[in-house]
Amino acid sequence: MRVRMVERQLRSRGIDDERVLQAMGEIPRERFVAESERARAYDDRALPIGDGQTISQPWIVASMAALLELTGPERTLEVGTGSGYAAAVLSRLCSHVVTIERHEPLARAAQRTLGELGIRNVEIRTGDGSAGVRDRAPFDAIVVTAAAEAGPPPALLRQLAPGAPLVCPIERRRHERLVRIRDGIEETIAPVRFVPLVEGGS
Ligand code: SAH
């Protein structure tokens, strides 16, 4: 099912980064969803993971990972750990991943899953990721897996190393699109649907 997902949902739809395709072909997506959803783990869509949140559609995970243009030595920040699936994929593409999730139970479940899979280069934090993770900055790449209103949180822009990309879904005037920002220049990638980024508070 994983091979078929890579070929039919990713490669044939334009994902051509071989390292991303290989990582997507290796990480067992079924381990990141509830038992009751396992049969649907490789479906071409997002799935519920509890607490009203979702694990993104495989194509979205692969697209966002490819947009970061990781080559191996990078330190990457992910905002919105969710199930930990995207973090697991990123763990294969760079040297260290810091991922932050505001829902403690999701962070704990993700920690357990990554541990069971023997993935050791992912550090999970609990808290408001819109403030970034200051004590680990700067990052060579940042990816946000929840939609920010109007623009990316300024703290994240400040935690980017020079020339590093930030990939983030942004909602403006009820239109949500995936953007990549690098050196202050914003590129629009595609229309998307994400759960909202909840900034501040708990
Ligand atoms: N990357 C995830 C999918 C995440 S869904 C995966 O692979 O499964 C988006 C996640 O962002 C949700 O779990 C939500 O709780 C979290 N989130 C929303 N706002 C946040 C914030 N300000 N800081 C950290 N996490 C946040």
mmCIF file with all atom_site columns, C-alpha atoms and ligand atoms in Angstrom:
data_model
loop_
_atom_site.group_PDB
_atom_site.id
_atom_site.type_symbol
_atom_site.label_atom_id
_atom_site.label_alt_id
_atom_site.label_comp_id
_atom_site.label_asym_id
_atom_site.label_entity_id
_atom_site.label_seq_id
_atom_site.pdbx_PDB_ins_code
_atom_site.Cartn_x
_atom_site.Cartn_y
_atom_site.Cartn_z
_atom_site.occupancy
_atom_site.B_iso_or_equiv
_atom_site.pdbx_formal_charge
_atom_site.auth_seq_id
_atom_site.auth_comp_id
_atom_site.auth_asym_id
_atom_site.auth_atom_id
_atom_site.pdbx_PDB_model_num
ATOM   1   C CA  . MET A 1 1   ? 0.000   0.000  0.000   1.00 0.00 ? 1   MET A CA  1
ATOM   2   C CA  . ARG A 1 2   ? 2.904   2.292  0.787   1.00 0.00 ? 2   ARG A CA  1
ATOM   3   C CA  . VAL A 1 3   ? 4.543   1.689  -2.583  1.00 0.00 ? 3   VAL A CA  1
ATOM   4   C CA  . ARG A 1 4   ? 1.248   2.330  -4.330  1.00 0.00 ? 4   ARG A CA  1
ATOM   5   C CA  . MET A 1 5   ? 0.774   5.555  -2.348  1.00 0.00 ? 5   MET A CA  1
ATOM   6   C CA  . VAL A 1 6   ? 4.225   6.763  -3.413  1.00 0.00 ? 6   VAL A CA  1
ATOM   7   C CA  . GLU A 1 7   ? 3.618   5.988  -7.076  1.00 0.00 ? 7   GLU A CA  1
ATOM   8   C CA  . ARG A 1 8   ? -0.001  7.006  -7.508  1.00 0.00 ? 8   ARG A CA  1
ATOM   9   C CA  . GLN A 1 9   ? -0.411  9.853  -5.046  1.00 0.00 ? 9   GLN A CA  1
ATOM   10  C CA  . LEU A 1 10  ? 3.062   11.372 -5.047  1.00 0.00 ? 10  LEU A CA  1
ATOM   11  C CA  . ARG A 1 11  ? 5.318   10.629 -8.010  1.00 0.00 ? 11  ARG A CA  1
ATOM   12  C CA  . SER A 1 12  ? 2.573   10.799 -10.610 1.00 0.00 ? 12  SER A CA  1
ATOM   13  C CA  . ARG A 1 13  ? 1.435   14.124 -9.145  1.00 0.00 ? 13  ARG A CA  1
ATOM   14  C CA  . GLY A 1 14  ? 4.752   15.828 -9.459  1.00 0.00 ? 14  GLY A CA  1
ATOM   15  C CA  . ILE A 1 15  ? 6.738   15.030 -6.303  1.00 0.00 ? 15  ILE A CA  1
ATOM   16  C CA  . ASP A 1 16  ? 10.195  14.358 -7.738  1.00 0.00 ? 16  ASP A CA  1
ATOM   17  C CA  . ASP A 1 17  ? 12.503  14.683 -4.727  1.00 0.00 ? 17  ASP A CA  1
ATOM   18  C CA  . GLU A 1 18  ? 13.787  11.103 -4.456  1.00 0.00 ? 18  GLU A CA  1
ATOM   19  C CA  . ARG A 1 19  ? 14.734  11.474 -0.791  1.00 0.00 ? 19  ARG A CA  1
ATOM   20  C CA  . VAL A 1 20  ? 11.196  12.573 0.037   1.00 0.00 ? 20  VAL A CA  1
ATOM   21  C CA  . LEU A 1 21  ? 9.714   9.694  -1.981  1.00 0.00 ? 21  LEU A CA  1
ATOM   22  C CA  . GLN A 1 22  ? 12.011  7.247  -0.215  1.00 0.00 ? 22  GLN A CA  1
ATOM   23  C CA  . ALA A 1 23  ? 11.101  8.587  3.249   1.00 0.00 ? 23  ALA A CA  1
ATOM   24  C CA  . MET A 1 24  ? 7.391   8.417  2.413   1.00 0.00 ? 24  MET A CA  1
ATOM   25  C CA  . GLY A 1 25  ? 7.958   4.845  1.242   1.00 0.00 ? 25  GLY A CA  1
ATOM   26  C CA  . GLU A 1 26  ? 9.599   3.894  4.517   1.00 0.00 ? 26  GLU A CA  1
ATOM   27  C CA  . ILE A 1 27  ? 7.624   5.529  7.324   1.00 0.00 ? 27  ILE A CA  1
ATOM   28  C CA  . PRO A 1 28  ? 4.689   3.295  8.370   1.00 0.00 ? 28  PRO A CA  1
ATOM   29  C CA  . ARG A 1 29  ? 1.813   5.785  8.233   1.00 0.00 ? 29  ARG A CA  1
ATOM   30  C CA  . GLU A 1 30  ? -0.574  3.252  9.802   1.00 0.00 ? 30  GLU A CA  1
ATOM   31  C CA  . ARG A 1 31  ? 1.329   3.586  13.094  1.00 0.00 ? 31  ARG A CA  1
ATOM   32  C CA  . PHE A 1 32  ? 0.341   7.248  13.380  1.00 0.00 ? 32  PHE A CA  1
ATOM   33  C CA  . VAL A 1 33  ? -3.438  6.758  13.180  1.00 0.00 ? 33  VAL A CA  1
ATOM   34  C CA  . ALA A 1 34  ? -5.898  5.105  15.572  1.00 0.00 ? 34  ALA A CA  1
ATOM   35  C CA  . GLU A 1 35  ? -6.442  1.374  15.230  1.00 0.00 ? 35  GLU A CA  1
ATOM   36  C CA  . SER A 1 36  ? -9.916  2.071  13.847  1.00 0.00 ? 36  SER A CA  1
ATOM   37  C CA  . GLU A 1 37  ? -8.421  4.165  10.987  1.00 0.00 ? 37  GLU A CA  1
ATOM   38  C CA  . ARG A 1 38  ? -5.599  1.792  10.022  1.00 0.00 ? 38  ARG A CA  1
ATOM   39  C CA  . ALA A 1 39  ? -7.371  0.389  7.001   1.00 0.00 ? 39  ALA A CA  1
ATOM   40  C CA  . ARG A 1 40  ? -7.574  3.941  5.655   1.00 0.00 ? 40  ARG A CA  1
ATOM   41  C CA  . ALA A 1 41  ? -4.011  4.974  6.555   1.00 0.00 ? 41  ALA A CA  1
ATOM   42  C CA  . TYR A 1 42  ? -2.859  5.070  2.910   1.00 0.00 ? 42  TYR A CA  1
ATOM   43  C CA  . ASP A 1 43  ? -5.979  6.724  1.530   1.00 0.00 ? 43  ASP A CA  1
ATOM   44  C CA  . ASP A 1 44  ? -5.496  9.901  -0.457  1.00 0.00 ? 44  ASP A CA  1
ATOM   45  C CA  . ARG A 1 45  ? -6.782  12.165 2.323   1.00 0.00 ? 45  ARG A CA  1
ATOM   46  C CA  . ALA A 1 46  ? -6.360  13.574 5.806   1.00 0.00 ? 46  ALA A CA  1
ATOM   47  C CA  . LEU A 1 47  ? -7.539  11.397 8.725   1.00 0.00 ? 47  LEU A CA  1
ATOM   48  C CA  . PRO A 1 48  ? -8.699  12.235 12.264  1.00 0.00 ? 48  PRO A CA  1
ATOM   49  C CA  . ILE A 1 49  ? -6.112  11.758 15.036  1.00 0.00 ? 49  ILE A CA  1
ATOM   50  C CA  . GLY A 1 50  ? -8.161  12.891 18.052  1.00 0.00 ? 50  GLY A CA  1
ATOM   51  C CA  . ASP A 1 51  ? -8.547  16.246 19.820  1.00 0.00 ? 51  ASP A CA  1
ATOM   52  C CA  . GLY A 1 52  ? -10.274 17.539 16.667  1.00 0.00 ? 52  GLY A CA  1
ATOM   53  C CA  . GLN A 1 53  ? -6.982  17.386 14.737  1.00 0.00 ? 53  GLN A CA  1
ATOM   54  C CA  . THR A 1 54  ? -5.915  15.542 11.599  1.00 0.00 ? 54  THR A CA  1
ATOM   55  C CA  . ILE A 1 55  ? -2.904  13.839 10.037  1.00 0.00 ? 55  ILE A CA  1
ATOM   56  C CA  . SER A 1 56  ? -2.398  15.558 6.682   1.00 0.00 ? 56  SER A CA  1
ATOM   57  C CA  . GLN A 1 57  ? -2.999  13.884 3.335   1.00 0.00 ? 57  GLN A CA  1
ATOM   58  C CA  . PRO A 1 58  ? 0.164   12.086 2.114   1.00 0.00 ? 58  PRO A CA  1
ATOM   59  C CA  . TRP A 1 59  ? 0.539   14.455 -0.858  1.00 0.00 ? 59  TRP A CA  1
ATOM   60  C CA  . ILE A 1 60  ? 0.536   17.476 1.452   1.00 0.00 ? 60  ILE A CA  1
ATOM   61  C CA  . VAL A 1 61  ? 3.153   15.959 3.767   1.00 0.00 ? 61  VAL A CA  1
ATOM   62  C CA  . ALA A 1 62  ? 5.382   15.128 0.788   1.00 0.00 ? 62  ALA A CA  1
ATOM   63  C CA  . SER A 1 63  ? 4.875   18.522 -0.881  1.00 0.00 ? 63  SER A CA  1
ATOM   64  C CA  . MET A 1 64  ? 5.729   20.444 2.254   1.00 0.00 ? 64  MET A CA  1
ATOM   65  C CA  . ALA A 1 65  ? 8.794   18.291 2.879   1.00 0.00 ? 65  ALA A CA  1
ATOM   66  C CA  . ALA A 1 66  ? 9.947   18.779 -0.734  1.00 0.00 ? 66  ALA A CA  1
ATOM   67  C CA  . LEU A 1 67  ? 9.474   22.551 -0.492  1.00 0.00 ? 67  LEU A CA  1
ATOM   68  C CA  . LEU A 1 68  ? 11.999  22.653 2.356   1.00 0.00 ? 68  LEU A CA  1
ATOM   69  C CA  . GLU A 1 69  ? 14.678  21.339 -0.056  1.00 0.00 ? 69  GLU A CA  1
ATOM   70  C CA  . LEU A 1 70  ? 16.455  19.448 2.712   1.00 0.00 ? 70  LEU A CA  1
ATOM   71  C CA  . THR A 1 71  ? 19.743  17.768 1.837   1.00 0.00 ? 71  THR A CA  1
ATOM   72  C CA  . GLY A 1 72  ? 20.758  16.134 5.141   1.00 0.00 ? 72  GLY A CA  1
ATOM   73  C CA  . PRO A 1 73  ? 22.632  18.353 7.589   1.00 0.00 ? 73  PRO A CA  1
ATOM   74  C CA  . GLU A 1 74  ? 19.758  20.724 8.437   1.00 0.00 ? 74  GLU A CA  1
ATOM   75  C CA  . ARG A 1 75  ? 18.021  21.424 11.723  1.00 0.00 ? 75  ARG A CA  1
ATOM   76  C CA  . THR A 1 76  ? 14.302  21.737 11.084  1.00 0.00 ? 76  THR A CA  1
ATOM   77  C CA  . LEU A 1 77  ? 11.425  23.100 13.150  1.00 0.00 ? 77  LEU A CA  1
ATOM   78  C CA  . GLU A 1 78  ? 7.902   21.783 12.675  1.00 0.00 ? 78  GLU A CA  1
ATOM   79  C CA  . VAL A 1 79  ? 4.986   23.623 14.293  1.00 0.00 ? 79  VAL A CA  1
ATOM   80  C CA  . GLY A 1 80  ? 2.024   21.267 14.824  1.00 0.00 ? 80  GLY A CA  1
ATOM   81  C CA  . THR A 1 81  ? 3.321   17.783 15.678  1.00 0.00 ? 81  THR A CA  1
ATOM   82  C CA  . GLY A 1 82  ? -0.129  16.180 15.546  1.00 0.00 ? 82  GLY A CA  1
ATOM   83  C CA  . SER A 1 83  ? 0.434   12.449 15.152  1.00 0.00 ? 83  SER A CA  1
ATOM   84  C CA  . GLY A 1 84  ? 4.185   12.871 14.601  1.00 0.00 ? 84  GLY A CA  1
ATOM   85  C CA  . TYR A 1 85  ? 3.963   11.476 11.058  1.00 0.00 ? 85  TYR A CA  1
ATOM   86  C CA  . ALA A 1 86  ? 5.370   14.514 9.246   1.00 0.00 ? 86  ALA A CA  1
ATOM   87  C CA  . ALA A 1 87  ? 8.110   14.767 11.880  1.00 0.00 ? 87  ALA A CA  1
ATOM   88  C CA  . ALA A 1 88  ? 9.003   11.124 11.194  1.00 0.00 ? 88  ALA A CA  1
ATOM   89  C CA  . VAL A 1 89  ? 9.242   11.845 7.467   1.00 0.00 ? 89  VAL A CA  1
ATOM   90  C CA  . LEU A 1 90  ? 11.387  14.940 8.149   1.00 0.00 ? 90  LEU A CA  1
ATOM   91  C CA  . SER A 1 91  ? 13.620  12.894 10.460  1.00 0.00 ? 91  SER A CA  1
ATOM   92  C CA  . ARG A 1 92  ? 14.784  10.960 7.387   1.00 0.00 ? 92  ARG A CA  1
ATOM   93  C CA  . LEU A 1 93  ? 15.594  14.112 5.443   1.00 0.00 ? 93  LEU A CA  1
ATOM   94  C CA  . CYS A 1 94  ? 17.665  16.190 7.857   1.00 0.00 ? 94  CYS A CA  1
ATOM   95  C CA  . SER A 1 95  ? 19.836  15.741 10.926  1.00 0.00 ? 95  SER A CA  1
ATOM   96  C CA  . HIS A 1 96  ? 17.566  17.043 13.686  1.00 0.00 ? 96  HIS A CA  1
ATOM   97  C CA  . VAL A 1 97  ? 13.870  17.887 13.962  1.00 0.00 ? 97  VAL A CA  1
ATOM   98  C CA  . VAL A 1 98  ? 12.325  19.979 16.719  1.00 0.00 ? 98  VAL A CA  1
ATOM   99  C CA  . THR A 1 99  ? 8.542   19.727 16.657  1.00 0.00 ? 99  THR A CA  1
ATOM   100 C CA  . ILE A 1 100 ? 6.078   21.541 18.882  1.00 0.00 ? 100 ILE A CA  1
ATOM   101 C CA  . GLU A 1 101 ? 2.434   20.697 19.626  1.00 0.00 ? 101 GLU A CA  1
ATOM   102 C CA  . ARG A 1 102 ? -0.021  22.602 21.799  1.00 0.00 ? 102 ARG A CA  1
ATOM   103 C CA  . HIS A 1 103 ? -2.150  19.548 22.702  1.00 0.00 ? 103 HIS A CA  1
ATOM   104 C CA  . GLU A 1 104 ? -0.266  17.638 25.365  1.00 0.00 ? 104 GLU A CA  1
ATOM   105 C CA  . PRO A 1 105 ? -2.027  14.266 24.710  1.00 0.00 ? 105 PRO A CA  1
ATOM   106 C CA  . LEU A 1 106 ? -1.102  14.431 21.017  1.00 0.00 ? 106 LEU A CA  1
ATOM   107 C CA  . ALA A 1 107 ? 2.502   15.312 21.860  1.00 0.00 ? 107 ALA A CA  1
ATOM   108 C CA  . ARG A 1 108 ? 2.662   12.359 24.252  1.00 0.00 ? 108 ARG A CA  1
ATOM   109 C CA  . ALA A 1 109 ? 1.184   9.923  21.722  1.00 0.00 ? 109 ALA A CA  1
ATOM   110 C CA  . ALA A 1 110 ? 3.574   11.178 19.023  1.00 0.00 ? 110 ALA A CA  1
ATOM   111 C CA  . GLN A 1 111 ? 6.513   10.734 21.406  1.00 0.00 ? 111 GLN A CA  1
ATOM   112 C CA  . ARG A 1 112 ? 5.485   7.153  22.061  1.00 0.00 ? 112 ARG A CA  1
ATOM   113 C CA  . THR A 1 113 ? 5.051   6.306  18.371  1.00 0.00 ? 113 THR A CA  1
ATOM   114 C CA  . LEU A 1 114 ? 8.401   7.815  17.375  1.00 0.00 ? 114 LEU A CA  1
ATOM   115 C CA  . GLY A 1 115 ? 10.060  5.953  20.258  1.00 0.00 ? 115 GLY A CA  1
ATOM   116 C CA  . GLU A 1 116 ? 8.514   2.658  19.158  1.00 0.00 ? 116 GLU A CA  1
ATOM   117 C CA  . LEU A 1 117 ? 9.838   3.244  15.647  1.00 0.00 ? 117 LEU A CA  1
ATOM   118 C CA  . GLY A 1 118 ? 13.324  3.934  16.988  1.00 0.00 ? 118 GLY A CA  1
ATOM   119 C CA  . ILE A 1 119 ? 13.384  7.491  15.618  1.00 0.00 ? 119 ILE A CA  1
ATOM   120 C CA  . ARG A 1 120 ? 15.844  9.393  17.789  1.00 0.00 ? 120 ARG A CA  1
ATOM   121 C CA  . ASN A 1 121 ? 16.527  12.667 16.020  1.00 0.00 ? 121 ASN A CA  1
ATOM   122 C CA  . VAL A 1 122 ? 13.135  14.241 16.752  1.00 0.00 ? 122 VAL A CA  1
ATOM   123 C CA  . GLU A 1 123 ? 12.661  16.392 19.829  1.00 0.00 ? 123 GLU A CA  1
ATOM   124 C CA  . ILE A 1 124 ? 9.035   17.003 20.807  1.00 0.00 ? 124 ILE A CA  1
ATOM   125 C CA  . ARG A 1 125 ? 7.992   20.094 22.762  1.00 0.00 ? 125 ARG A CA  1
ATOM   126 C CA  . THR A 1 126 ? 4.584   20.998 24.150  1.00 0.00 ? 126 THR A CA  1
ATOM   127 C CA  . GLY A 1 127 ? 3.401   24.589 23.873  1.00 0.00 ? 127 GLY A CA  1
ATOM   128 C CA  . ASP A 1 128 ? 2.488   27.394 21.518  1.00 0.00 ? 128 ASP A CA  1
ATOM   129 C CA  . GLY A 1 129 ? 4.606   26.908 18.435  1.00 0.00 ? 129 GLY A CA  1
ATOM   130 C CA  . SER A 1 130 ? 3.724   30.322 17.050  1.00 0.00 ? 130 SER A CA  1
ATOM   131 C CA  . ALA A 1 131 ? 6.439   31.597 19.394  1.00 0.00 ? 131 ALA A CA  1
ATOM   132 C CA  . GLY A 1 132 ? 8.857   29.123 17.830  1.00 0.00 ? 132 GLY A CA  1
ATOM   133 C CA  . VAL A 1 133 ? 11.457  27.335 19.961  1.00 0.00 ? 133 VAL A CA  1
ATOM   134 C CA  . ARG A 1 134 ? 13.909  30.057 20.931  1.00 0.00 ? 134 ARG A CA  1
ATOM   135 C CA  . ASP A 1 135 ? 16.459  27.935 22.693  1.00 0.00 ? 135 ASP A CA  1
ATOM   136 C CA  . ARG A 1 136 ? 16.930  25.800 19.560  1.00 0.00 ? 136 ARG A CA  1
ATOM   137 C CA  . ALA A 1 137 ? 16.952  28.616 16.962  1.00 0.00 ? 137 ALA A CA  1
ATOM   138 C CA  . PRO A 1 138 ? 18.094  29.398 14.336  1.00 0.00 ? 138 PRO A CA  1
ATOM   139 C CA  . PHE A 1 139 ? 16.596  26.716 12.095  1.00 0.00 ? 139 PHE A CA  1
ATOM   140 C CA  . ASP A 1 140 ? 17.626  25.811 8.562   1.00 0.00 ? 140 ASP A CA  1
ATOM   141 C CA  . ALA A 1 141 ? 13.991  25.165 7.671   1.00 0.00 ? 141 ALA A CA  1
ATOM   142 C CA  . ILE A 1 142 ? 10.618  25.738 9.360   1.00 0.00 ? 142 ILE A CA  1
ATOM   143 C CA  . VAL A 1 143 ? 7.325   24.113 8.454   1.00 0.00 ? 143 VAL A CA  1
ATOM   144 C CA  . VAL A 1 144 ? 3.957   24.974 9.963   1.00 0.00 ? 144 VAL A CA  1
ATOM   145 C CA  . THR A 1 145 ? 1.246   22.331 9.618   1.00 0.00 ? 145 THR A CA  1
ATOM   146 C CA  . ALA A 1 146 ? -1.688  24.494 10.744  1.00 0.00 ? 146 ALA A CA  1
ATOM   147 C CA  . ALA A 1 147 ? -3.068  27.579 8.989   1.00 0.00 ? 147 ALA A CA  1
ATOM   148 C CA  . ALA A 1 148 ? -1.923  30.987 10.235  1.00 0.00 ? 148 ALA A CA  1
ATOM   149 C CA  . GLU A 1 149 ? -4.195  33.966 9.756   1.00 0.00 ? 149 GLU A CA  1
ATOM   150 C CA  . ALA A 1 150 ? -2.928  36.844 7.608   1.00 0.00 ? 150 ALA A CA  1
ATOM   151 C CA  . GLY A 1 151 ? 0.739   35.836 7.755   1.00 0.00 ? 151 GLY A CA  1
ATOM   152 C CA  . PRO A 1 152 ? 3.281   33.595 9.413   1.00 0.00 ? 152 PRO A CA  1
ATOM   153 C CA  . PRO A 1 153 ? 3.982   34.308 13.093  1.00 0.00 ? 153 PRO A CA  1
ATOM   154 C CA  . PRO A 1 154 ? 6.785   36.917 13.215  1.00 0.00 ? 154 PRO A CA  1
ATOM   155 C CA  . ALA A 1 155 ? 8.691   34.901 15.850  1.00 0.00 ? 155 ALA A CA  1
ATOM   156 C CA  . LEU A 1 156 ? 9.119   32.101 13.298  1.00 0.00 ? 156 LEU A CA  1
ATOM   157 C CA  . LEU A 1 157 ? 10.561  34.471 10.711  1.00 0.00 ? 157 LEU A CA  1
ATOM   158 C CA  . ARG A 1 158 ? 13.067  35.649 13.320  1.00 0.00 ? 158 ARG A CA  1
ATOM   159 C CA  . GLN A 1 159 ? 14.149  32.053 14.036  1.00 0.00 ? 159 GLN A CA  1
ATOM   160 C CA  . LEU A 1 160 ? 15.108  31.291 10.423  1.00 0.00 ? 160 LEU A CA  1
ATOM   161 C CA  . ALA A 1 161 ? 18.782  31.070 9.519   1.00 0.00 ? 161 ALA A CA  1
ATOM   162 C CA  . PRO A 1 162 ? 19.748  33.345 6.584   1.00 0.00 ? 162 PRO A CA  1
ATOM   163 C CA  . GLY A 1 163 ? 18.370  31.893 3.346   1.00 0.00 ? 163 GLY A CA  1
ATOM   164 C CA  . ALA A 1 164 ? 16.291  29.251 5.172   1.00 0.00 ? 164 ALA A CA  1
ATOM   165 C CA  . PRO A 1 165 ? 12.743  28.546 3.944   1.00 0.00 ? 165 PRO A CA  1
ATOM   166 C CA  . LEU A 1 166 ? 9.527   28.781 5.962   1.00 0.00 ? 166 LEU A CA  1
ATOM   167 C CA  . VAL A 1 167 ? 6.609   26.768 4.570   1.00 0.00 ? 167 VAL A CA  1
ATOM   168 C CA  . CYS A 1 168 ? 3.224   27.668 6.026   1.00 0.00 ? 168 CYS A CA  1
ATOM   169 C CA  . PRO A 1 169 ? -0.452  27.560 5.091   1.00 0.00 ? 169 PRO A CA  1
ATOM   170 C CA  . ILE A 1 170 ? -1.889  31.071 5.346   1.00 0.00 ? 170 ILE A CA  1
ATOM   171 C CA  . GLU A 1 171 ? -5.496  32.147 5.429   1.00 0.00 ? 171 GLU A CA  1
ATOM   172 C CA  . ARG A 1 172 ? -6.266  35.542 3.940   1.00 0.00 ? 172 ARG A CA  1
ATOM   173 C CA  . ARG A 1 173 ? -9.764  36.780 3.145   1.00 0.00 ? 173 ARG A CA  1
ATOM   174 C CA  . ARG A 1 174 ? -11.141 33.260 3.605   1.00 0.00 ? 174 ARG A CA  1
ATOM   175 C CA  . HIS A 1 175 ? -8.694  31.832 1.050   1.00 0.00 ? 175 HIS A CA  1
ATOM   176 C CA  . GLU A 1 176 ? -6.150  29.412 2.349   1.00 0.00 ? 176 GLU A CA  1
ATOM   177 C CA  . ARG A 1 177 ? -2.932  28.853 0.431   1.00 0.00 ? 177 ARG A CA  1
ATOM   178 C CA  . LEU A 1 178 ? 0.385   27.210 1.050   1.00 0.00 ? 178 LEU A CA  1
ATOM   179 C CA  . VAL A 1 179 ? 3.260   29.678 0.853   1.00 0.00 ? 179 VAL A CA  1
ATOM   180 C CA  . ARG A 1 180 ? 7.031   29.449 1.029   1.00 0.00 ? 180 ARG A CA  1
ATOM   181 C CA  . ILE A 1 181 ? 8.964   32.426 2.341   1.00 0.00 ? 181 ILE A CA  1
ATOM   182 C CA  . ARG A 1 182 ? 12.700  32.736 1.898   1.00 0.00 ? 182 ARG A CA  1
ATOM   183 C CA  . ASP A 1 183 ? 14.783  35.885 2.451   1.00 0.00 ? 183 ASP A CA  1
ATOM   184 C CA  . GLY A 1 184 ? 11.515  37.783 2.878   1.00 0.00 ? 184 GLY A CA  1
ATOM   185 C CA  . ILE A 1 185 ? 10.203  36.751 -0.534  1.00 0.00 ? 185 ILE A CA  1
ATOM   186 C CA  . GLU A 1 186 ? 6.852   34.944 -0.565  1.00 0.00 ? 186 GLU A CA  1
ATOM   187 C CA  . GLU A 1 187 ? 5.876   32.365 -3.172  1.00 0.00 ? 187 GLU A CA  1
ATOM   188 C CA  . THR A 1 188 ? 2.356   30.957 -3.396  1.00 0.00 ? 188 THR A CA  1
ATOM   189 C CA  . ILE A 1 189 ? 2.355   27.210 -3.922  1.00 0.00 ? 189 ILE A CA  1
ATOM   190 C CA  . ALA A 1 190 ? -1.225  25.921 -3.930  1.00 0.00 ? 190 ALA A CA  1
ATOM   191 C CA  . PRO A 1 191 ? -4.678  26.284 -2.367  1.00 0.00 ? 191 PRO A CA  1
ATOM   192 C CA  . VAL A 1 192 ? -4.922  24.044 0.724   1.00 0.00 ? 192 VAL A CA  1
ATOM   193 C CA  . ARG A 1 193 ? -7.075  23.199 3.783   1.00 0.00 ? 193 ARG A CA  1
ATOM   194 C CA  . PHE A 1 194 ? -5.523  22.917 7.251   1.00 0.00 ? 194 PHE A CA  1
ATOM   195 C CA  . VAL A 1 195 ? -6.771  23.083 10.820  1.00 0.00 ? 195 VAL A CA  1
ATOM   196 C CA  . PRO A 1 196 ? -6.186  26.564 12.271  1.00 0.00 ? 196 PRO A CA  1
ATOM   197 C CA  . LEU A 1 197 ? -2.986  27.577 14.019  1.00 0.00 ? 197 LEU A CA  1
ATOM   198 C CA  . VAL A 1 198 ? -4.103  28.591 17.509  1.00 0.00 ? 198 VAL A CA  1
ATOM   199 C CA  . GLU A 1 199 ? -1.817  31.398 18.568  1.00 0.00 ? 199 GLU A CA  1
ATOM   200 C CA  . GLY A 1 200 ? -1.196  32.246 22.218  1.00 0.00 ? 200 GLY A CA  1
ATOM   201 C CA  . GLY A 1 201 ? -2.986  30.893 25.310  1.00 0.00 ? 201 GLY A CA  1
ATOM   202 C CA  . SER A 1 202 ? -3.697  27.197 25.623  1.00 0.00 ? 202 SER A CA  1
HETATM 203 N N1  . SAH B 2 .   ? 1.944   17.390 11.158  1.00 0.00 ? 1   SAH B N1  1
HETATM 204 C C1  . SAH B 2 .   ? 0.842   16.641 11.724  1.00 0.00 ? 1   SAH B C1  1
HETATM 205 C C2  . SAH B 2 .   ? -0.511  17.189 11.349  1.00 0.00 ? 1   SAH B C2  1
HETATM 206 C C3  . SAH B 2 .   ? -0.810  18.330 12.201  1.00 0.00 ? 1   SAH B C3  1
HETATM 207 S S1  . SAH B 2 .   ? -2.426  18.982 12.256  1.00 0.00 ? 1   SAH B S1  1
HETATM 208 C C4  . SAH B 2 .   ? 0.926   15.174 11.395  1.00 0.00 ? 1   SAH B C4  1
HETATM 209 O O1  . SAH B 2 .   ? 1.801   14.772 10.631  1.00 0.00 ? 1   SAH B O1  1
HETATM 210 O O2  . SAH B 2 .   ? 0.124   14.408 11.939  1.00 0.00 ? 1   SAH B O2  1
HETATM 211 C C5  . SAH B 2 .   ? -1.973  20.515 13.015  1.00 0.00 ? 1   SAH B C5  1
HETATM 212 C C6  . SAH B 2 .   ? -1.530  20.424 14.455  1.00 0.00 ? 1   SAH B C6  1
HETATM 213 O O3  . SAH B 2 .   ? -1.146  21.732 14.849  1.00 0.00 ? 1   SAH B O3  1
HETATM 214 C C7  . SAH B 2 .   ? -2.617  19.988 15.420  1.00 0.00 ? 1   SAH B C7  1
HETATM 215 O O4  . SAH B 2 .   ? -2.191  18.871 16.129  1.00 0.00 ? 1   SAH B O4  1
HETATM 216 C C8  . SAH B 2 .   ? -2.793  21.207 16.338  1.00 0.00 ? 1   SAH B C8  1
HETATM 217 O O5  . SAH B 2 .   ? -3.066  20.851 17.675  1.00 0.00 ? 1   SAH B O5  1
HETATM 218 C C9  . SAH B 2 .   ? -1.450  21.876 16.218  1.00 0.00 ? 1   SAH B C9  1
HETATM 219 N N2  . SAH B 2 .   ? -1.410  23.306 16.534  1.00 0.00 ? 1   SAH B N2  1
HETATM 220 C C10 . SAH B 2 .   ? -2.316  24.263 16.243  1.00 0.00 ? 1   SAH B C10 1
HETATM 221 N N3  . SAH B 2 .   ? -1.890  25.451 16.695  1.00 0.00 ? 1   SAH B N3  1
HETATM 222 C C11 . SAH B 2 .   ? -0.685  25.240 17.296  1.00 0.00 ? 1   SAH B C11 1
HETATM 223 C C12 . SAH B 2 .   ? 0.265   26.085 17.943  1.00 0.00 ? 1   SAH B C12 1
HETATM 224 N N4  . SAH B 2 .   ? 0.084   27.392 18.085  1.00 0.00 ? 1   SAH B N4  1
HETATM 225 N N5  . SAH B 2 .   ? 1.392   25.516 18.434  1.00 0.00 ? 1   SAH B N5  1
HETATM 226 C C13 . SAH B 2 .   ? 1.610   24.176 18.310  1.00 0.00 ? 1   SAH B C13 1
HETATM 227 N N6  . SAH B 2 .   ? 0.754   23.330 17.696  1.00 0.00 ? 1   SAH B N6  1
HETATM 228 C C14 . SAH B 2 .   ? -0.382  23.864 17.185  1.00 0.00 ? 1   SAH B C14 1
#
